[in-house]
């Protein structure tokens, strides 16, 4: 007798009910649900952007927009050296989702709004908007950031600025592989790193030869290579190359103005563990045309204008990664029960979730404070704060993000490891910002360099911290200890990371005290100042209002 005939048809079809699983987090307003962000924007002078941020928060929570992020990473960029007839094209082809993300970012002005509409709070509002946008997908943010960051460098050479900035700032996206002269909207990249040196760009061997007169704004041909050149479909790149007077900066277009292909040839795309939606390439320059930006032999000071801005954007991007990871972890915990209680109500999970949220609060606080400093660069004190703040903030936030992403993943359990969850992407993307644009040690050394060159940067930092004197004895003590550490700079390089750690933590604690949420300030100070040692997330001491802290990170769609 056929045994299966005994089985009822409905039993064959339905093996079980699906229950106790979280829902996808979509159809929500990413701004409305972010208490820390809304408060921060208002506190740092961006209140006028509230309506636009509310609008954009809804866009960034839309299911179709979230899906773009998945598609742009699932379908990796493809590279063709030549077209089918044998012409050199250096063409990178992307999934349409990547182009949607690019268009979205550019039409929202994430690459240009503080330059085209400079006013109090312009950088704060742009930072907040970018923070929302980056949570959808971070890979395509690389060319957006580079385009944004290039403006201060291009401005050094008025002839170039006049010719390029209008199109660089345009709120449009033109992905065609055609000369910049045929486009109304352009994107920009950067090429510093060579095989023999990335952090130490003085080792660059690429050479630039003047075609006529040498000097700023003049045409040169570049011969050499770049070992990393991200977003190679950008319309032009700021690059370093040696001239007779030393390392200089050049703007190198993909195509020459006469319509011929500039011999900036992509050798291959990098095979990266993260940031995969963004193509990164190795290129050779075989007499590529470029125009000098800034003074001859002053290439590093010229491109450092751009680097300062990309570092600031790394702070935004990594803070955004932390926020998205925490949001997902809290959402999951609010919809999943174990051992008879929702995860979000389990004391040990509350400790972990609140700790993850405290990390976000600290990252966002220092990022928005630096955005405010950027909005006020006509004030020398803000300039000094900014000089130290981007190195300190980039170092700390980017370095904290990979482990933070992993802890958020663990909150979600097995589902958090699967590629149809955003956590694996957040985790793989997390180390990139830490390495790109100056790795951890290089940032720490940059802080020491700034201190040696302009001791007033430290004064400005402590002046800012001074605004919280008397608010909390533990913070007062931490600041005092830090001051005494700086009074003896013996073996400063060796101690560099420790010093920067303490600069960041005291600044974050101060900013959170000023922000006025006592649960957050108390949780942060109690867990991060003093001799906490090498702690894990989820080790907050007793007496912290973990529910209050988690509520600030919770998104109720
Ligand atoms: C995804 C991705 C995209 C990138 N895109 C671009 C791009 O578009 N354009 C571009 O120009 N570059 C790009 N880079 C390159 C990146 O900027 C470099 O990898 C980075 O600056 C480090 O340089 P390096 O790889 O040569 O490492 P190295 O310079 O060899 O550094 C290795 C390590 O040594 C440390 N170190 C260096 N000097 C010291 C010191 N004095 N004391 C102590 N420690 C030190 C560094 O912190 C680092 O941890 C990209 C990198 C990645 C991963």
XYZ file of C-alpha atoms and ligand atoms in Angstrom:
610
model
C 0.000 0.000 0.000
C 1.160 3.509 -0.843
C 2.033 5.099 2.514
C 1.651 8.681 1.273
C -2.020 8.044 0.566
C -2.499 8.152 4.344
C -1.295 11.747 4.544
C -3.925 14.455 4.408
C -3.382 16.902 1.478
C -3.370 19.966 3.794
C -0.700 18.362 5.947
C 1.453 17.949 2.825
C 1.086 21.595 1.908
C 1.417 23.383 5.258
C 4.178 22.166 7.521
C 4.010 24.998 10.032
C 2.904 28.534 10.750
C 5.501 31.294 10.601
C 5.383 33.371 13.739
C 7.657 35.224 16.128
C 9.660 36.689 13.236
C 10.272 40.423 12.840
C 8.891 42.285 9.855
C 11.001 44.136 7.297
C 11.744 47.640 8.497
C 10.390 49.730 5.630
C 7.707 52.296 4.955
C 8.922 54.389 7.872
C 10.280 57.901 8.186
C 13.980 57.667 8.980
C 14.125 61.253 10.238
C 10.910 61.368 12.246
C 11.967 58.234 14.122
C 15.437 59.513 15.010
C 15.250 61.535 18.221
C 19.009 62.087 18.477
C 19.189 63.421 14.932
C 16.185 65.731 15.243
C 17.489 67.199 18.487
C 20.999 67.560 17.095
C 19.864 69.365 13.963
C 17.918 71.890 16.021
C 20.760 72.314 18.527
C 23.396 73.026 15.903
C 21.515 75.597 13.865
C 19.754 73.456 11.258
C 16.195 73.917 12.496
C 15.220 75.640 9.253
C 15.816 72.337 7.416
C 13.234 70.427 9.461
C 10.514 70.182 6.796
C 12.931 69.036 4.098
C 14.493 66.477 6.427
C 11.058 65.152 7.351
C 10.301 64.794 3.645
C 13.600 63.088 2.924
C 13.335 60.789 5.946
C 10.221 59.354 4.375
C 11.981 58.845 1.022
C 14.876 56.984 2.671
C 12.467 54.616 4.433
C 10.607 53.663 1.259
C 10.740 49.978 0.299
C 11.733 50.691 -3.321
C 14.597 52.964 -2.240
C 15.819 50.373 0.279
C 15.704 47.763 -2.494
C 18.063 49.873 -4.641
C 20.684 49.405 -1.953
C 20.409 45.621 -2.134
C 20.419 45.487 -5.939
C 23.380 47.845 -6.318
C 25.426 45.461 -4.179
C 24.109 42.168 -5.504
C 24.967 43.083 -9.105
C 28.584 44.190 -8.976
C 29.976 46.784 -11.381
C 31.376 45.297 -14.613
C 34.335 46.707 -16.509
C 35.052 46.935 -20.250
C 38.384 48.279 -21.485
C 37.260 48.544 -25.125
C 33.999 48.673 -27.025
C 33.111 45.908 -29.448
C 34.930 47.675 -32.272
C 38.185 47.914 -30.343
C 38.049 51.540 -29.222
C 39.361 52.209 -25.725
C 36.384 53.213 -23.536
C 37.305 52.353 -19.897
C 33.646 51.770 -19.208
C 32.217 50.591 -15.899
C 28.658 49.315 -16.148
C 26.440 49.443 -13.075
C 23.054 48.012 -12.190
C 20.266 50.587 -12.743
C 19.762 50.689 -8.957
C 23.209 52.271 -8.578
C 22.220 54.986 -11.029
C 18.967 55.578 -9.133
C 20.943 56.084 -5.932
C 23.389 58.445 -7.628
C 20.607 60.472 -9.182
C 18.769 60.657 -5.908
C 21.862 61.913 -4.035
C 22.785 64.473 -6.668
C 19.310 65.879 -7.213
C 19.012 66.327 -3.442
C 22.227 68.375 -3.507
C 24.168 66.129 -1.136
C 27.303 66.991 -3.132
C 26.837 70.747 -3.174
C 24.155 72.346 -0.988
C 26.498 74.155 1.481
C 28.544 75.519 -1.441
C 25.607 76.735 -3.521
C 23.525 77.985 -0.604
C 25.942 78.863 2.195
C 24.139 80.016 5.323
C 24.072 79.262 9.030
C 23.281 75.575 9.466
C 23.946 74.644 5.811
C 26.543 71.987 6.667
C 24.421 70.732 9.571
C 21.368 70.201 7.370
C 23.422 68.631 4.599
C 25.112 66.326 7.147
C 21.724 65.269 8.520
C 20.367 64.586 5.060
C 23.467 62.645 4.079
C 23.172 60.682 7.323
C 19.702 59.586 6.244
C 20.760 58.875 2.687
C 23.890 56.853 3.601
C 21.775 54.489 5.661
C 20.204 53.209 2.467
C 23.514 52.375 0.772
C 27.023 53.621 1.407
C 29.031 52.469 -1.634
C 27.705 55.052 -4.085
C 28.343 57.731 -1.457
C 32.049 57.546 -2.364
C 31.703 59.627 -5.589
C 29.097 61.845 -3.909
C 31.521 62.644 -1.100
C 34.449 63.173 -3.468
C 32.390 65.528 -5.620
C 31.319 67.445 -2.502
C 34.837 67.533 -1.097
C 36.552 68.728 -4.269
C 35.099 72.245 -4.135
C 37.584 73.732 -1.606
C 40.502 72.390 -3.689
C 39.132 73.568 -7.033
C 38.480 76.998 -5.555
C 42.246 77.447 -5.139
C 42.583 78.071 -8.885
C 39.964 80.588 -9.999
C 40.256 79.785 -13.728
C 39.443 76.137 -13.026
C 36.782 76.961 -10.457
C 35.032 79.224 -12.931
C 35.016 76.586 -15.627
C 34.067 73.566 -13.505
C 32.161 74.461 -10.363
C 28.856 75.303 -12.028
C 28.588 71.809 -13.476
C 30.084 70.144 -10.386
C 27.405 71.765 -8.232
C 24.517 71.062 -10.622
C 21.697 69.037 -9.084
C 21.577 66.467 -11.824
C 23.210 63.192 -12.813
C 24.634 62.406 -16.209
C 26.229 58.935 -16.245
C 27.148 59.022 -19.957
C 30.702 58.140 -20.910
C 31.292 61.375 -22.828
C 33.564 64.430 -22.384
C 32.781 66.810 -19.533
C 32.270 69.555 -22.100
C 29.199 67.679 -23.376
C 27.585 67.447 -19.942
C 25.739 69.804 -17.641
C 26.403 67.851 -14.435
C 29.736 66.341 -13.390
C 31.142 64.105 -10.673
C 34.721 64.111 -9.371
C 37.097 61.553 -7.865
C 40.628 61.567 -6.451
C 43.887 59.741 -7.101
C 46.627 59.885 -4.489
C 47.518 56.311 -3.538
C 50.228 54.575 -5.551
C 51.672 51.074 -5.200
C 54.704 52.168 -3.211
C 52.834 54.524 -0.885
C 49.329 55.409 0.203
C 49.643 57.112 3.563
C 52.987 58.567 2.535
C 52.016 60.254 -0.732
C 55.399 61.969 -0.870
C 56.545 58.661 -2.350
C 54.365 59.242 -5.459
C 56.336 58.574 -8.647
C 53.778 59.774 -11.224
C 55.286 62.684 -13.114
C 53.626 65.685 -14.767
C 55.163 67.491 -17.750
C 54.004 70.997 -18.735
C 52.618 71.257 -22.274
C 53.478 74.965 -22.406
C 53.802 77.448 -19.587
C 54.079 75.748 -16.170
C 51.989 76.878 -13.209
C 48.483 76.993 -11.716
C 45.659 76.340 -14.188
C 48.117 75.295 -16.918
C 47.971 72.052 -18.919
C 50.305 69.135 -18.201
C 50.580 65.512 -19.252
C 50.821 62.897 -16.520
C 52.771 59.645 -16.782
C 52.540 57.030 -14.060
C 49.862 55.113 -12.196
C 47.390 55.151 -9.291
C 46.890 51.986 -7.277
C 43.488 53.008 -5.970
C 41.093 55.180 -7.940
C 37.516 54.798 -6.799
C 34.476 55.607 -8.902
C 36.427 55.642 -12.178
C 33.336 56.816 -14.096
C 33.716 60.237 -12.502
C 34.229 62.960 -15.086
C 37.555 64.112 -13.643
C 39.922 63.358 -10.774
C 42.133 65.416 -8.508
C 45.499 63.712 -8.654
C 48.975 64.161 -7.276
C 52.040 64.045 -9.518
C 55.649 65.210 -9.302
C 56.953 68.242 -11.190
C 60.363 69.888 -11.003
C 59.181 71.717 -7.891
C 57.781 68.654 -6.169
C 54.409 67.064 -5.612
C 51.618 69.051 -7.273
C 47.880 68.642 -7.715
C 46.093 68.236 -11.074
C 42.552 67.958 -12.358
C 42.578 65.066 -14.834
C 39.466 64.530 -17.010
C 38.266 61.154 -18.348
C 38.024 62.617 -21.829
C 39.989 65.432 -23.424
C 38.021 68.540 -24.388
C 38.609 67.695 -28.083
C 36.511 64.569 -27.600
C 39.388 62.074 -27.649
C 39.900 59.580 -24.844
C 42.303 60.897 -22.221
C 44.884 58.145 -21.693
C 43.854 57.586 -18.082
C 43.486 53.852 -18.512
C 41.772 51.561 -16.055
C 43.764 48.326 -15.696
C 41.227 46.421 -13.631
C 38.630 46.819 -10.894
C 39.549 45.956 -7.316
C 37.935 42.831 -5.886
C 36.795 44.286 -2.545
C 35.310 42.587 0.523
C 32.982 45.539 1.073
C 31.876 48.742 -0.626
C 31.136 46.540 -3.629
C 28.508 48.722 -5.317
C 31.282 51.288 -5.757
C 33.853 50.374 -8.393
C 37.453 51.013 -7.317
C 40.156 50.687 -9.920
C 43.852 50.594 -10.706
C 44.814 53.026 -13.443
C 47.768 53.945 -15.605
C 48.375 57.437 -16.903
C 49.973 57.381 -20.337
C 50.369 61.079 -20.961
C 46.980 61.978 -19.511
C 46.013 65.634 -19.791
C 45.545 67.496 -16.512
C 45.428 71.100 -15.304
C 47.392 72.216 -12.269
C 45.294 73.021 -9.188
C 46.894 75.239 -6.546
C 50.577 76.159 -6.543
C 53.285 74.086 -8.151
C 55.006 71.921 -5.525
C 52.107 72.520 -3.109
C 50.068 69.507 -4.151
C 49.550 68.129 -0.661
C 48.176 71.389 0.805
C 45.930 71.665 -2.285
C 44.448 68.174 -2.073
C 44.321 68.243 1.734
C 41.472 70.754 1.362
C 39.543 67.928 -0.263
C 40.807 65.321 2.184
C 39.554 67.347 5.179
C 36.061 67.246 3.697
C 36.174 63.544 2.834
C 37.231 62.826 6.412
C 34.274 64.797 7.667
C 32.019 62.750 5.390
C 33.560 59.546 6.777
C 32.300 60.710 10.166
C 28.808 61.151 8.735
C 28.893 57.850 6.826
C 30.147 55.715 9.702
C 27.756 57.355 12.179
C 24.977 56.551 9.713
C 26.126 52.940 9.565
C 25.945 52.760 13.349
C 22.485 54.298 13.354
C 21.117 51.880 10.750
C 22.635 48.889 12.587
C 21.136 49.993 15.912
C 17.772 50.684 14.318
C 17.661 47.176 12.850
C 18.738 45.599 16.143
C 16.104 47.454 18.161
C 13.410 46.692 15.591
C 14.225 43.000 15.699
C 14.297 42.898 19.488
C 10.919 44.621 19.605
C 9.365 41.901 17.440
C 11.035 38.748 18.676
C 10.408 36.894 21.874
C 12.578 34.280 23.563
C 12.157 32.491 26.846
C 8.702 33.972 27.290
C 9.516 37.658 26.851
C 10.201 40.037 23.990
C 13.935 40.475 23.483
C 13.595 44.205 23.980
C 12.274 43.501 27.494
C 15.137 41.170 28.475
C 17.514 43.018 30.825
C 20.736 41.834 29.205
C 19.487 42.666 25.708
C 18.437 46.087 26.996
C 21.984 46.602 28.171
C 23.365 45.757 24.710
C 20.814 47.815 22.754
C 21.189 50.873 24.961
C 24.954 50.628 24.650
C 24.707 50.482 20.837
C 22.451 53.538 20.916
C 24.916 55.382 23.172
C 27.585 54.795 20.558
C 25.344 56.391 17.929
C 24.595 59.326 20.202
C 28.312 60.002 20.730
C 29.158 59.652 17.033
C 26.341 61.898 15.902
C 27.069 64.502 18.574
C 30.663 65.077 17.482
C 29.740 64.890 13.779
C 27.064 67.573 14.054
C 29.330 69.706 16.228
C 31.948 69.619 13.475
C 29.248 70.461 10.927
C 28.458 73.529 13.017
C 32.163 74.430 13.082
C 32.223 74.121 9.286
C 29.300 76.505 9.112
C 31.318 79.050 11.094
C 34.792 78.916 9.604
C 35.027 82.708 9.620
C 35.487 82.304 13.399
C 39.135 81.288 14.020
C 38.162 79.222 17.110
C 35.824 77.115 15.000
C 38.563 76.646 12.437
C 40.869 75.342 15.140
C 38.193 73.027 16.467
C 37.551 71.727 12.973
C 41.261 71.128 12.323
C 41.480 68.681 15.206
C 37.868 67.516 15.048
C 37.904 65.861 11.630
C 41.032 63.827 12.403
C 39.839 62.904 15.896
C 36.268 62.145 14.808
C 37.226 60.234 11.667
C 39.665 58.125 13.665
C 37.266 57.249 16.448
C 33.896 56.846 14.740
C 35.222 54.819 11.814
C 37.243 52.596 14.117
C 34.272 51.886 16.396
C 31.896 50.990 13.559
C 32.944 47.438 12.530
C 32.542 45.997 16.023
C 29.350 47.980 16.502
C 27.910 46.458 13.298
C 28.864 42.990 14.472
C 27.122 43.471 17.839
C 23.980 44.694 16.095
C 24.160 41.634 13.859
C 24.372 39.409 16.899
C 21.250 41.062 18.348
C 19.389 39.826 15.271
C 20.790 36.335 15.651
C 21.091 33.997 12.650
C 18.883 36.133 10.411
C 21.381 38.945 10.911
C 24.072 36.981 9.098
C 22.007 36.433 5.954
C 22.576 38.486 2.824
C 18.909 39.450 2.624
C 19.447 41.435 5.834
C 21.310 44.756 5.667
C 23.662 43.830 8.534
C 26.192 41.815 6.477
C 26.528 44.816 4.161
C 26.893 47.266 7.047
C 29.523 44.977 8.552
C 31.550 44.563 5.346
C 31.349 48.252 4.504
C 32.374 49.319 8.012
C 36.197 49.026 7.814
C 36.444 50.928 4.519
C 35.979 54.408 5.966
C 38.548 53.599 8.637
C 41.219 52.762 6.057
C 40.322 55.199 3.289
C 41.509 58.822 3.532
C 44.029 58.178 6.265
C 43.990 55.007 8.356
C 43.797 55.029 12.158
C 47.465 55.601 12.940
C 47.712 58.250 10.251
C 44.816 60.165 11.815
C 46.396 59.934 15.258
C 49.695 61.187 13.845
C 47.835 63.976 12.054
C 46.436 65.121 15.394
C 49.964 65.259 16.800
C 51.153 67.127 13.703
C 48.385 69.685 14.131
C 49.340 70.122 17.795
C 52.987 70.646 16.934
C 52.264 73.104 14.129
C 49.387 75.006 15.745
C 49.320 74.485 19.517
C 46.182 76.666 19.657
C 44.132 73.718 18.329
C 44.438 72.059 21.717
C 43.499 75.272 23.498
C 40.370 75.539 21.345
C 39.509 71.916 22.138
C 39.839 72.446 25.884
C 37.929 75.738 25.639
C 35.044 73.824 24.123
C 35.258 71.172 26.850
C 35.326 73.992 29.399
C 31.677 74.758 28.664
C 30.740 71.676 30.683
C 32.975 72.308 33.689
C 31.138 71.495 36.887
C 28.364 69.543 35.155
C 29.762 66.134 36.027
C 32.681 65.329 38.329
C 33.738 62.302 36.230
C 33.939 64.435 33.095
C 35.869 67.131 34.987
C 38.319 64.471 36.142
C 38.708 62.976 32.669
C 39.458 66.411 31.199
C 41.978 67.121 33.961
C 43.713 63.789 33.368
C 43.841 64.485 29.642
C 45.313 67.921 30.206
C 48.068 66.408 32.322
C 48.721 63.793 29.612
C 49.273 66.601 27.117
C 51.606 68.429 29.480
C 54.164 65.686 28.865
C 54.434 64.759 25.219
C 57.331 62.326 25.606
C 56.772 59.313 23.335
C 53.709 61.071 21.955
C 53.683 58.986 18.749
C 53.680 55.767 20.725
C 50.815 57.103 22.854
C 49.014 58.659 19.876
C 45.958 56.419 19.803
C 45.399 56.704 23.540
C 45.535 60.495 23.384
C 43.072 60.651 20.505
C 40.746 58.195 22.243
C 40.593 60.504 25.234
C 40.181 63.640 23.113
C 37.158 62.040 21.479
C 35.522 60.553 24.529
C 35.744 63.740 26.562
C 34.384 65.777 23.634
C 31.511 63.354 23.078
C 30.697 63.328 26.799
C 30.750 67.132 26.893
C 28.475 67.409 23.848
C 26.022 64.903 25.286
C 25.963 66.799 28.589
C 25.210 69.976 26.656
C 22.525 68.191 24.628
C 20.602 67.745 27.836
C 19.244 64.192 27.805
C 20.346 63.060 31.250
C 19.888 59.326 30.564
C 22.168 59.495 27.546
C 24.793 61.688 29.198
C 24.823 59.530 32.321
C 24.986 56.269 30.337
C 27.805 57.580 28.172
C 29.908 58.963 30.999
C 29.349 56.008 33.301
C 30.386 53.527 30.634
C 33.057 55.355 28.662
C 35.005 57.703 30.908
C 37.449 56.675 33.588
C 39.060 53.261 33.799
C 36.563 51.222 31.814
C 39.313 49.199 30.157
C 38.637 47.181 27.027
C 34.928 46.753 27.475
C 32.331 44.885 25.407
C 29.012 46.392 24.348
C 26.338 45.441 26.843
C 28.373 46.103 29.972
C 26.682 49.317 31.073
C 26.802 49.650 34.862
C 23.663 49.417 36.989
C 21.343 52.372 37.320
C 21.279 53.460 33.669
C 17.897 54.311 32.125
C 18.308 51.752 29.364
C 14.636 51.871 28.356
C 14.785 55.630 27.883
C 17.941 55.340 25.802
C 16.541 52.555 23.610
C 13.340 54.535 23.053
C 15.429 57.288 21.434
C 16.655 54.823 18.821
C 13.389 53.050 18.242
C 11.520 53.492 15.002
C 7.823 52.896 15.214
C 6.669 52.791 11.627
C 37.752 50.779 -0.834
C 38.909 51.699 -0.992
C 38.822 52.754 -1.857
C 39.887 53.631 -2.035
N 39.782 54.644 -2.927
C 40.826 55.472 -3.109
C 40.749 56.544 -4.045
O 39.721 56.762 -4.693
N 41.816 57.335 -4.213
C 42.966 57.145 -3.506
O 43.911 57.899 -3.699
N 43.078 56.146 -2.617
C 42.042 55.310 -2.401
N 42.135 54.285 -1.497
C 43.416 54.041 -0.868
C 43.474 54.424 0.585
O 43.365 55.813 0.744
C 44.789 53.844 1.137
O 44.663 52.430 1.120
C 45.100 54.351 2.517
O 45.409 55.718 2.482
C 46.292 53.596 3.135
O 47.374 53.560 2.253
P 48.083 52.179 1.902
O 47.055 51.198 1.478
O 49.193 52.441 0.961
O 48.673 51.661 3.273
P 50.017 52.157 3.986
O 50.260 53.590 3.730
O 51.104 51.211 3.647
O 49.616 51.979 5.514
C 49.499 50.676 6.110
C 49.239 50.879 7.593
O 50.352 51.543 8.176
C 49.901 52.618 8.987
N 50.926 53.659 9.000
C 51.361 54.406 7.965
N 52.297 55.268 8.377
C 52.494 55.052 9.703
C 53.338 55.615 10.691
N 54.177 56.606 10.410
N 53.248 55.160 11.957
C 52.383 54.169 12.268
N 51.577 53.590 11.371
C 51.628 54.028 10.100
C 48.590 53.071 8.364
O 47.746 53.703 9.310
C 48.011 51.743 7.900
O 47.295 51.148 8.940
C 41.081 53.420 -1.307
C 41.155 52.349 -0.401
C 40.092 51.505 -0.241
C 40.224 50.361 0.724
